[in-house]
PDB file of C-alpha atoms in Angstrom:
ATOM      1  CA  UNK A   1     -56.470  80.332 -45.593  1.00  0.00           C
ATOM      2  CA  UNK A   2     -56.815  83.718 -44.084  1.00  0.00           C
ATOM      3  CA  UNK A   3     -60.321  85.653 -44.284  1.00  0.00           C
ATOM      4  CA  UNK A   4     -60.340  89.262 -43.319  1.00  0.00           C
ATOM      5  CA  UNK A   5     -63.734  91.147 -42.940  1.00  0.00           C
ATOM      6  CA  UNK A   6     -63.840  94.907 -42.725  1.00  0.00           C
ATOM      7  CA  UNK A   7     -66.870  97.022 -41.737  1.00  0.00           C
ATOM      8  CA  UNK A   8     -68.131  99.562 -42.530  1.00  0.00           C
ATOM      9  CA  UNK A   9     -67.481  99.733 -45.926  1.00  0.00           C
ATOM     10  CA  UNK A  10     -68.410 103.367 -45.917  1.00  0.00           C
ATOM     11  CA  UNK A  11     -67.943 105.925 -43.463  1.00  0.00           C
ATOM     12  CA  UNK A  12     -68.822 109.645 -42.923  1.00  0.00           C
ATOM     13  CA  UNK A  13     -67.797 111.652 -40.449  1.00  0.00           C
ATOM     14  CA  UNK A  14     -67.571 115.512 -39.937  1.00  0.00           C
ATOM     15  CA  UNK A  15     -64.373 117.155 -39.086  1.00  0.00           C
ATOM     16  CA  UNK A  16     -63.657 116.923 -35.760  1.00  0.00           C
ATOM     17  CA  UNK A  17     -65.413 113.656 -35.127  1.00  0.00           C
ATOM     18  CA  UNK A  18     -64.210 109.889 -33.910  1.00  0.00           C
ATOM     19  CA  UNK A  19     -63.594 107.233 -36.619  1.00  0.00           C
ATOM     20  CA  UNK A  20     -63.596 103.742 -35.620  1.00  0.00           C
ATOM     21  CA  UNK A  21     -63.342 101.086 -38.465  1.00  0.00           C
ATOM     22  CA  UNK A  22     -63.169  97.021 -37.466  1.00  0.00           C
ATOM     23  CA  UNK A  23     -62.066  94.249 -38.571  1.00  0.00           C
ATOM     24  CA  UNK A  24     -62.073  90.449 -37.758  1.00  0.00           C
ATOM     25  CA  UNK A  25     -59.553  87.414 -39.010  1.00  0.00           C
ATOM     26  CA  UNK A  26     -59.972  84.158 -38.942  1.00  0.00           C
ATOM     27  CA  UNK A  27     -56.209  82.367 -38.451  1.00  0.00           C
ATOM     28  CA  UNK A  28     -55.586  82.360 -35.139  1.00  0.00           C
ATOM     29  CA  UNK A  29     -51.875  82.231 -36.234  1.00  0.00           C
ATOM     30  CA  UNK A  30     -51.800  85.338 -37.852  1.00  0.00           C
ATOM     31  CA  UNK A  31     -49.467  87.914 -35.612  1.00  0.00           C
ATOM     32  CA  UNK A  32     -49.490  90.915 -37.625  1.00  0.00           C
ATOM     33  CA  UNK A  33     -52.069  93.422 -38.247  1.00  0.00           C
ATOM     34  CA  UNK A  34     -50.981  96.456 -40.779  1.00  0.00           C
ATOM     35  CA  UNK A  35     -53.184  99.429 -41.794  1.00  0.00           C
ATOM     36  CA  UNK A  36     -52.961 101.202 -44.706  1.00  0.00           C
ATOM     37  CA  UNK A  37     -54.393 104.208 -46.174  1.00  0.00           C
ATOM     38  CA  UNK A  38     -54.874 104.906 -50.102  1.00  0.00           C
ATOM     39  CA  UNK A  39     -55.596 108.545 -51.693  1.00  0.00           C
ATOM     40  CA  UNK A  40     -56.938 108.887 -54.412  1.00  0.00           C
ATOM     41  CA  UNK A  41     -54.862 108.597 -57.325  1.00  0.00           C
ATOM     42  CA  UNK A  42     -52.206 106.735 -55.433  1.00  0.00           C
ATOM     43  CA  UNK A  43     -51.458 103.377 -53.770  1.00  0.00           C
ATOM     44  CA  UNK A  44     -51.642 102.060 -50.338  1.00  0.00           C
ATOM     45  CA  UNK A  45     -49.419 103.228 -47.601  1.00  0.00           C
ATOM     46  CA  UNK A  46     -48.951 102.074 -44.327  1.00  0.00           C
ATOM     47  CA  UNK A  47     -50.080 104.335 -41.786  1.00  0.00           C
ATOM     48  CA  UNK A  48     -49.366 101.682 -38.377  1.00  0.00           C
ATOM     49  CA  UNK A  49     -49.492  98.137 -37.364  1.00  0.00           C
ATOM     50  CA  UNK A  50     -49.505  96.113 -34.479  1.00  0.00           C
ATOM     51  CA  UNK A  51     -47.780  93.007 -33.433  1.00  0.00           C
ATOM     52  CA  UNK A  52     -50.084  90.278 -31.576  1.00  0.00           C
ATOM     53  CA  UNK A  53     -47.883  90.813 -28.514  1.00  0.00           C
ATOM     54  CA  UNK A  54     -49.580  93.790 -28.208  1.00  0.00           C
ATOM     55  CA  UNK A  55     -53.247  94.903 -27.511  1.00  0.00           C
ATOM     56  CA  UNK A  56     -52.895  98.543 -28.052  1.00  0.00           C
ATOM     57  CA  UNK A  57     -50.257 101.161 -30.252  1.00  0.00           C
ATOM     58  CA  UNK A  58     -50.688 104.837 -30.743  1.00  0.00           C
ATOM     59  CA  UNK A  59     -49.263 107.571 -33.465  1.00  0.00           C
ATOM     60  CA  UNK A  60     -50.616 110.841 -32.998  1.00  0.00           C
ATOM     61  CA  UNK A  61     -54.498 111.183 -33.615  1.00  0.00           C
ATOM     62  CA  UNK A  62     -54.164 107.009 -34.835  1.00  0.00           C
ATOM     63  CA  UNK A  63     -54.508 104.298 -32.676  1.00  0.00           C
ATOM     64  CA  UNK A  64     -54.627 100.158 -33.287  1.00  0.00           C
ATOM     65  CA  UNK A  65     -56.583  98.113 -30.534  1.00  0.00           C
ATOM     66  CA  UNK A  66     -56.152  94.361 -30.713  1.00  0.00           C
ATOM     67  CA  UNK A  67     -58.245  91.368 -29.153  1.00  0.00           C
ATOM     68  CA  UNK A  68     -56.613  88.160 -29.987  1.00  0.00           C
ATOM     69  CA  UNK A  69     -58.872  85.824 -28.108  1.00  0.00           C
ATOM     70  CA  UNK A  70     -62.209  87.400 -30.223  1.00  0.00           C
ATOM     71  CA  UNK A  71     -59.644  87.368 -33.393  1.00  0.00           C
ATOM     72  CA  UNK A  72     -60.461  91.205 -34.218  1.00  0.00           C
ATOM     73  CA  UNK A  73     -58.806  94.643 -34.456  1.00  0.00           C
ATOM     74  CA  UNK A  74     -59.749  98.269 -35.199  1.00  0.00           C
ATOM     75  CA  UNK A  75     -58.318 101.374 -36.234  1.00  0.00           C
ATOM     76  CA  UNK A  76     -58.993 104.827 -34.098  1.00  0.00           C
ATOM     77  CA  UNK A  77     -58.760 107.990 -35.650  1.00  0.00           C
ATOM     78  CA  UNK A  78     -59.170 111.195 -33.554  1.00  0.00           C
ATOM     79  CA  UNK A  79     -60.184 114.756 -34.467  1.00  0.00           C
ATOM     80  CA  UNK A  80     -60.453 113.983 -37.849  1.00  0.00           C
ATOM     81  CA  UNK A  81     -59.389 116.344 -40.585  1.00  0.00           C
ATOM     82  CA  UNK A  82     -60.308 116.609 -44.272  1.00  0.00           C
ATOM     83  CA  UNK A  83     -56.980 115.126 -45.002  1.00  0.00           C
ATOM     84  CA  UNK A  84     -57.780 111.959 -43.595  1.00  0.00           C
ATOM     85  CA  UNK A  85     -60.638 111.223 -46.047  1.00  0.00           C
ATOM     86  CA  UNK A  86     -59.307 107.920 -48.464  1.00  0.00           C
ATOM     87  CA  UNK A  87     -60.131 104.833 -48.697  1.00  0.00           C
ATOM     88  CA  UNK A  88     -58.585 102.413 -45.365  1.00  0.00           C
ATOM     89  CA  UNK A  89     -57.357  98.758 -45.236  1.00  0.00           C
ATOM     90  CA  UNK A  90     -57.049  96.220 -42.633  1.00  0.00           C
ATOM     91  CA  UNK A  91     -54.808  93.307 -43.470  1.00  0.00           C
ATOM     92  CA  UNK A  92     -53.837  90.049 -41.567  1.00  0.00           C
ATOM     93  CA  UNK A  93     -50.444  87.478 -41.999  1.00  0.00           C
ATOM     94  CA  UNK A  94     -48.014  85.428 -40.251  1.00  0.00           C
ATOM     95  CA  UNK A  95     -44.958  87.130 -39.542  1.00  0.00           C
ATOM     96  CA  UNK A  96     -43.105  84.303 -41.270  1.00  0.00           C
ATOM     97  CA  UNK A  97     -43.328  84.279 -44.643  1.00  0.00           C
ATOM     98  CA  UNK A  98     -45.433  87.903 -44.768  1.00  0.00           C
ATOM     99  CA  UNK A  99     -48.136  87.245 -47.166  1.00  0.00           C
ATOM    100  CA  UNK A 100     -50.988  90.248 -46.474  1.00  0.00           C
ATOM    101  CA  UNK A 101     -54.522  89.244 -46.366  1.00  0.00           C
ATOM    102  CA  UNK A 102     -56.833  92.695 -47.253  1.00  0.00           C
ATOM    103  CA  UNK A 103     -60.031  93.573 -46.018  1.00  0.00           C
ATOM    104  CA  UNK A 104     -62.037  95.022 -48.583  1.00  0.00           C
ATOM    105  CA  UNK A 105     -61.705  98.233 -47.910  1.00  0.00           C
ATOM    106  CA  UNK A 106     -63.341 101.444 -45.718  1.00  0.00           C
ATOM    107  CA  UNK A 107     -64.492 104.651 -47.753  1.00  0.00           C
ATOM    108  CA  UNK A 108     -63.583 107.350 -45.020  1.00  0.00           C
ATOM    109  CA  UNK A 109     -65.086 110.614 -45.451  1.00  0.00           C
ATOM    110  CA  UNK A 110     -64.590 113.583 -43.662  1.00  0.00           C
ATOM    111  CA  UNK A 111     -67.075 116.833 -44.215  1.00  0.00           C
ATOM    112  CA  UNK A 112     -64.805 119.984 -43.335  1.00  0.00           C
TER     113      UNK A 112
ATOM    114  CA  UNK B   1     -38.250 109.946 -58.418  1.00  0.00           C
ATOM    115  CA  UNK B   2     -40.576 107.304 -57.023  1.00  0.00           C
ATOM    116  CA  UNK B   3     -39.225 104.310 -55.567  1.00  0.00           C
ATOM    117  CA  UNK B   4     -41.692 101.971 -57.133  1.00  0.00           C
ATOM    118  CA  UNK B   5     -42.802 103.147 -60.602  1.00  0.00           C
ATOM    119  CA  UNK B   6     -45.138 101.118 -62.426  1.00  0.00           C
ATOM    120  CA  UNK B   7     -45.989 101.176 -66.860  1.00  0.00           C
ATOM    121  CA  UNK B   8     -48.051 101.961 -68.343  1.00  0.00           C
ATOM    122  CA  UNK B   9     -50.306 103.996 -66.051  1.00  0.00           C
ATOM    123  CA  UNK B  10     -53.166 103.832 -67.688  1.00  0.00           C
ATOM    124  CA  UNK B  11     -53.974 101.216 -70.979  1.00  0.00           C
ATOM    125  CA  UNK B  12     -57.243 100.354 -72.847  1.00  0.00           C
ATOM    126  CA  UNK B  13     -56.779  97.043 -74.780  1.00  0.00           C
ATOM    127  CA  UNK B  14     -59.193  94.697 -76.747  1.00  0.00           C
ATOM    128  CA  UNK B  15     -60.380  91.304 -75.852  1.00  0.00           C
ATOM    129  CA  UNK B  16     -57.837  88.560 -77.200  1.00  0.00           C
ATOM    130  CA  UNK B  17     -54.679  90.677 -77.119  1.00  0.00           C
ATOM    131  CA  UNK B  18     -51.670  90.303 -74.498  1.00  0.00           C
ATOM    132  CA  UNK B  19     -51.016  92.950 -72.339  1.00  0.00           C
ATOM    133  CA  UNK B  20     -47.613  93.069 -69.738  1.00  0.00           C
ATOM    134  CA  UNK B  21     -47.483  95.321 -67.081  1.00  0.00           C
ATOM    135  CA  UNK B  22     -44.349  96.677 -66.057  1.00  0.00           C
ATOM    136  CA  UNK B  23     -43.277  97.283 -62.623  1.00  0.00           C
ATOM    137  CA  UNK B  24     -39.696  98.768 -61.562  1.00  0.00           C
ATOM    138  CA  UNK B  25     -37.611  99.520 -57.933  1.00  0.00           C
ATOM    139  CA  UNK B  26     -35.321 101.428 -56.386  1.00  0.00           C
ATOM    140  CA  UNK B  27     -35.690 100.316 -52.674  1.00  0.00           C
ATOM    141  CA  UNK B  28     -33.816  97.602 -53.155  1.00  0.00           C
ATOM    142  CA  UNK B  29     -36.033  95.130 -51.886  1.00  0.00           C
ATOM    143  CA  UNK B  30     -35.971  91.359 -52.614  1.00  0.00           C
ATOM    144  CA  UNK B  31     -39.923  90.622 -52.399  1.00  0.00           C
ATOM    145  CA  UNK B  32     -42.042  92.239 -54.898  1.00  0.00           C
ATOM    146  CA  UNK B  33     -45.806  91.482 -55.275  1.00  0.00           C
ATOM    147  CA  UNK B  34     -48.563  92.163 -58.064  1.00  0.00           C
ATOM    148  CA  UNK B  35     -52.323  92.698 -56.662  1.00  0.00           C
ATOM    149  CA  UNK B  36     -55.639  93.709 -58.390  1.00  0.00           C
ATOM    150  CA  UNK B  37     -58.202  96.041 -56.820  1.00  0.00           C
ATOM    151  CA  UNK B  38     -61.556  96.206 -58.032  1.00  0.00           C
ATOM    152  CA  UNK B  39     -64.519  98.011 -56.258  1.00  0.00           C
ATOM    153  CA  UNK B  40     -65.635  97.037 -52.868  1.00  0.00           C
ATOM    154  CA  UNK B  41     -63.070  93.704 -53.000  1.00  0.00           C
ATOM    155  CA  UNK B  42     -59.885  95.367 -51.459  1.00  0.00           C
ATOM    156  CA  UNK B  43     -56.755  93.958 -52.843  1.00  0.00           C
ATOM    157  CA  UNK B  44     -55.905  90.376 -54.481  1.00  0.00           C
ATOM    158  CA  UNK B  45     -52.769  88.819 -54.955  1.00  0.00           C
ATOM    159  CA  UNK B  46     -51.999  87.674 -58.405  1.00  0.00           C
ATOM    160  CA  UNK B  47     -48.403  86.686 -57.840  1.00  0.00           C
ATOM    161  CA  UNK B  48     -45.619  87.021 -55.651  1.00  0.00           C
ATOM    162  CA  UNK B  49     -41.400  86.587 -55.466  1.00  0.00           C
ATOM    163  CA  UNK B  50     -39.602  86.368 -52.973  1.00  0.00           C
ATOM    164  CA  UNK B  51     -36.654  86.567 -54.694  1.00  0.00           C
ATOM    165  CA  UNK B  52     -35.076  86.132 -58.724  1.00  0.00           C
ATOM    166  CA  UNK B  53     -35.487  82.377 -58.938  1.00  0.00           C
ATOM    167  CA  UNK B  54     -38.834  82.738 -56.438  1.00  0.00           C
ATOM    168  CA  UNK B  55     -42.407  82.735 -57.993  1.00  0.00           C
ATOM    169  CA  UNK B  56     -45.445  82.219 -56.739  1.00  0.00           C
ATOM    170  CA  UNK B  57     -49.123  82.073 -56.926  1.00  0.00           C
ATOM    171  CA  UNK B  58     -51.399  83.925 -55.133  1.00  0.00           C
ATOM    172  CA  UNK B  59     -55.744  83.887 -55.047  1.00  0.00           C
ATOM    173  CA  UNK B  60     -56.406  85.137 -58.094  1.00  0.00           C
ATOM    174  CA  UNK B  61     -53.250  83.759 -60.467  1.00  0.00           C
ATOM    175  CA  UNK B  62     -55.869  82.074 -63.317  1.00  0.00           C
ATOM    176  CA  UNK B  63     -55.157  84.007 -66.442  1.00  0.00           C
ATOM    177  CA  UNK B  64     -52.107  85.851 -65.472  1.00  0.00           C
ATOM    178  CA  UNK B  65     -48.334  85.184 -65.948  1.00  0.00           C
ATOM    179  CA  UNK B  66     -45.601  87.016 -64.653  1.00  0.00           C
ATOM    180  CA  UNK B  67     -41.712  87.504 -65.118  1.00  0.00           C
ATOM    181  CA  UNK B  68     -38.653  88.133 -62.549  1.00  0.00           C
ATOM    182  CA  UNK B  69     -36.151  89.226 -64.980  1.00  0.00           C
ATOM    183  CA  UNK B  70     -34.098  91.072 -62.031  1.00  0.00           C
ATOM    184  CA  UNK B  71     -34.266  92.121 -58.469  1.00  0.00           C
ATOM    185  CA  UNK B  72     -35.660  95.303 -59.479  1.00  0.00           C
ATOM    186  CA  UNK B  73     -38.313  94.060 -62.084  1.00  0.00           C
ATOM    187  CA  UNK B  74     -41.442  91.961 -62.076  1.00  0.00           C
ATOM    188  CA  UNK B  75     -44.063  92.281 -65.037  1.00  0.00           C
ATOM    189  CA  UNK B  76     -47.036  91.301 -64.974  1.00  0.00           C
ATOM    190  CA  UNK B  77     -48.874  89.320 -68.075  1.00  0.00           C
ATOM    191  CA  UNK B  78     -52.447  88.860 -69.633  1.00  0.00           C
ATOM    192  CA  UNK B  79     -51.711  86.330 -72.416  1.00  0.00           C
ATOM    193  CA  UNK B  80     -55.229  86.912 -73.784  1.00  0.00           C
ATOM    194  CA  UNK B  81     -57.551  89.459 -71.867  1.00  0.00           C
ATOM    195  CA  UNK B  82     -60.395  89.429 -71.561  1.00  0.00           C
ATOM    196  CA  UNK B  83     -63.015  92.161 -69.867  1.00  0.00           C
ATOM    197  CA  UNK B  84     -63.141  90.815 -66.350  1.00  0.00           C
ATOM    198  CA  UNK B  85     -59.722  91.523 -66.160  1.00  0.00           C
ATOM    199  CA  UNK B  86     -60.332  95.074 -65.985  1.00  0.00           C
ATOM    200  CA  UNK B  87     -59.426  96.626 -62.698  1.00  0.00           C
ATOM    201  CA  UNK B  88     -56.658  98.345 -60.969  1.00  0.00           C
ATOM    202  CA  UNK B  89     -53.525  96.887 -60.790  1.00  0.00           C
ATOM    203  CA  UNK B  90     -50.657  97.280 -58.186  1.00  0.00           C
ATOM    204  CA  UNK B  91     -47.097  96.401 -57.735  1.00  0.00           C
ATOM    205  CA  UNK B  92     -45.476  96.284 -54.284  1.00  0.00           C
ATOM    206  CA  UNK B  93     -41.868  95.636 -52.854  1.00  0.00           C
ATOM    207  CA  UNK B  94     -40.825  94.384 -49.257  1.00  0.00           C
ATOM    208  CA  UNK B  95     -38.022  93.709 -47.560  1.00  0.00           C
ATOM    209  CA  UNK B  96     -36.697  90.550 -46.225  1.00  0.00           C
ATOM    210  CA  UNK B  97     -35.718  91.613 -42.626  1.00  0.00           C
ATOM    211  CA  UNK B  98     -36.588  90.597 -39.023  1.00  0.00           C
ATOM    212  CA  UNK B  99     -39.081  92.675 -37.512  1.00  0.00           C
ATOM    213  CA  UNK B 100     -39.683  94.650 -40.846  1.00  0.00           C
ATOM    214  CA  UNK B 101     -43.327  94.141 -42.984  1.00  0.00           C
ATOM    215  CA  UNK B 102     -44.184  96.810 -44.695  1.00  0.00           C
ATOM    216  CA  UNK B 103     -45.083  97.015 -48.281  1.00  0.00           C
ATOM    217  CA  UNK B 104     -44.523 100.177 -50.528  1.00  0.00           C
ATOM    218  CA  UNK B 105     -47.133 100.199 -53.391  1.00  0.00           C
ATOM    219  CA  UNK B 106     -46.715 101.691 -56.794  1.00  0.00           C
ATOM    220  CA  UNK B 107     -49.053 104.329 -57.957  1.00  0.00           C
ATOM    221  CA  UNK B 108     -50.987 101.601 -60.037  1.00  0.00           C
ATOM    222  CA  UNK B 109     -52.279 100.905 -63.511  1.00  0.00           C
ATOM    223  CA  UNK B 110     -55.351 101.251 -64.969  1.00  0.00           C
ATOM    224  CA  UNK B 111     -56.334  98.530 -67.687  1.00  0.00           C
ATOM    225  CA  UNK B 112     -59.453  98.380 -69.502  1.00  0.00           C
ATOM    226  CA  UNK B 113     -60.151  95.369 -71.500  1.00  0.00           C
ATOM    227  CA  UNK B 114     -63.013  96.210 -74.256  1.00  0.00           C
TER     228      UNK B 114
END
């Protein structure tokens, strides 16, 4: 089956700063690559995904970059703000028949 | 009100006793999914159903049981728990529909097995 790793599994950052968190799969089949972010108290919510026809989508300060032939993607976050700090996952499935694999998860925090 | 609502929210229980989790939607959404989260391991599937008469395992199914008793419910079981089992546990719905993947999560329930 599907392995995801995700690194780091912590991450500070002051406001302001760059936030880059990877991930690698190991299907070569899987096609779709969701982030999601979880506050605390709450669960997951997607924040963007990409489609493997596509090496690169945008959404304000977030960004998803995608290399299919290394098997690996990672999630950009610009100017970060306090209200970005929460815990990130990467996940990896087929399209058909959606079944998620998670990373294990990226602490992000962001010092005002 | 919250489109996925999961109960109880929070439950401390004793090893040997069965414990259901509840979990209840809104969105109208045929798939509906039940994952653990513990610590540093992300998020496990326990079970999924695609639909009613749809159920089925995911990695970590050993010692859990679950129900489909509409398209809006799907409870979760521990027939006996034990502490392992203690973690946070989520509910999620998707929908069934070309191009669309997303998953909405419940707000979760914390179980503590003593």
């Amino acid at each position: 089956g599907e392995n995801v790793e995700q690194h780091p599994s912590t991450l500070s950052v002051q406001e302001g700063d760059s936030a880059v968190i990877k991930c690698t799969y190991s299907d070569s089949a899987s096609n779709y690559f969701p982030w999601y972010k979880q506050e605390l108290g709450k669960g997951p919510q997607l924040i963007i995904d990409i489609r493997s026809n596509v090496g690169e989508k945008k959404d304000q300060r977030i960004a998803v970059t995608l290399n299919k032939t290394a098997k690996h993607f990672s999630l950009h976050i610009t100017e970060t703000q306090p209200e970005d700090s929460a815990v990130y996952f990467c996940a990896a499935s087929k399209v058909v028949g959606y079944i998620p694999t998670f990373g294990r998860g990226t602490s992000l925090i962001v010092h005002p | 009100d919250a489109d996925v609502t999961q109960t109880p929210r929070n439950r401390i229980t004793k090893t040997g006793k069965r414990i259901m989790l509840e979990c209840s939607q809104t969105k109208g959404h045929d798939r509906m999914y039940w994952y653990r989260q513990d610590p540093g391991l992300g998020l496990q599937l326990i079970y999924y159903s695609f639909d009613v008469k749809d159920i089925n395992k995911g990695e970590i199914s050993d010692g859990y049981s679950v129900s489909r008793q509409a398209q809006a419910k799907f409870s979760l079981s521990l027939e006996s728990a034990i502490p392992n089992q203690t973690a946070l546990y989520f509910c999620a719905t998707s929908l069934t529909r070309a191009g669309v993947y997303e998953q909405f999560f419940g707000p979760g329930t914390r179980l503590t097995v003593l």
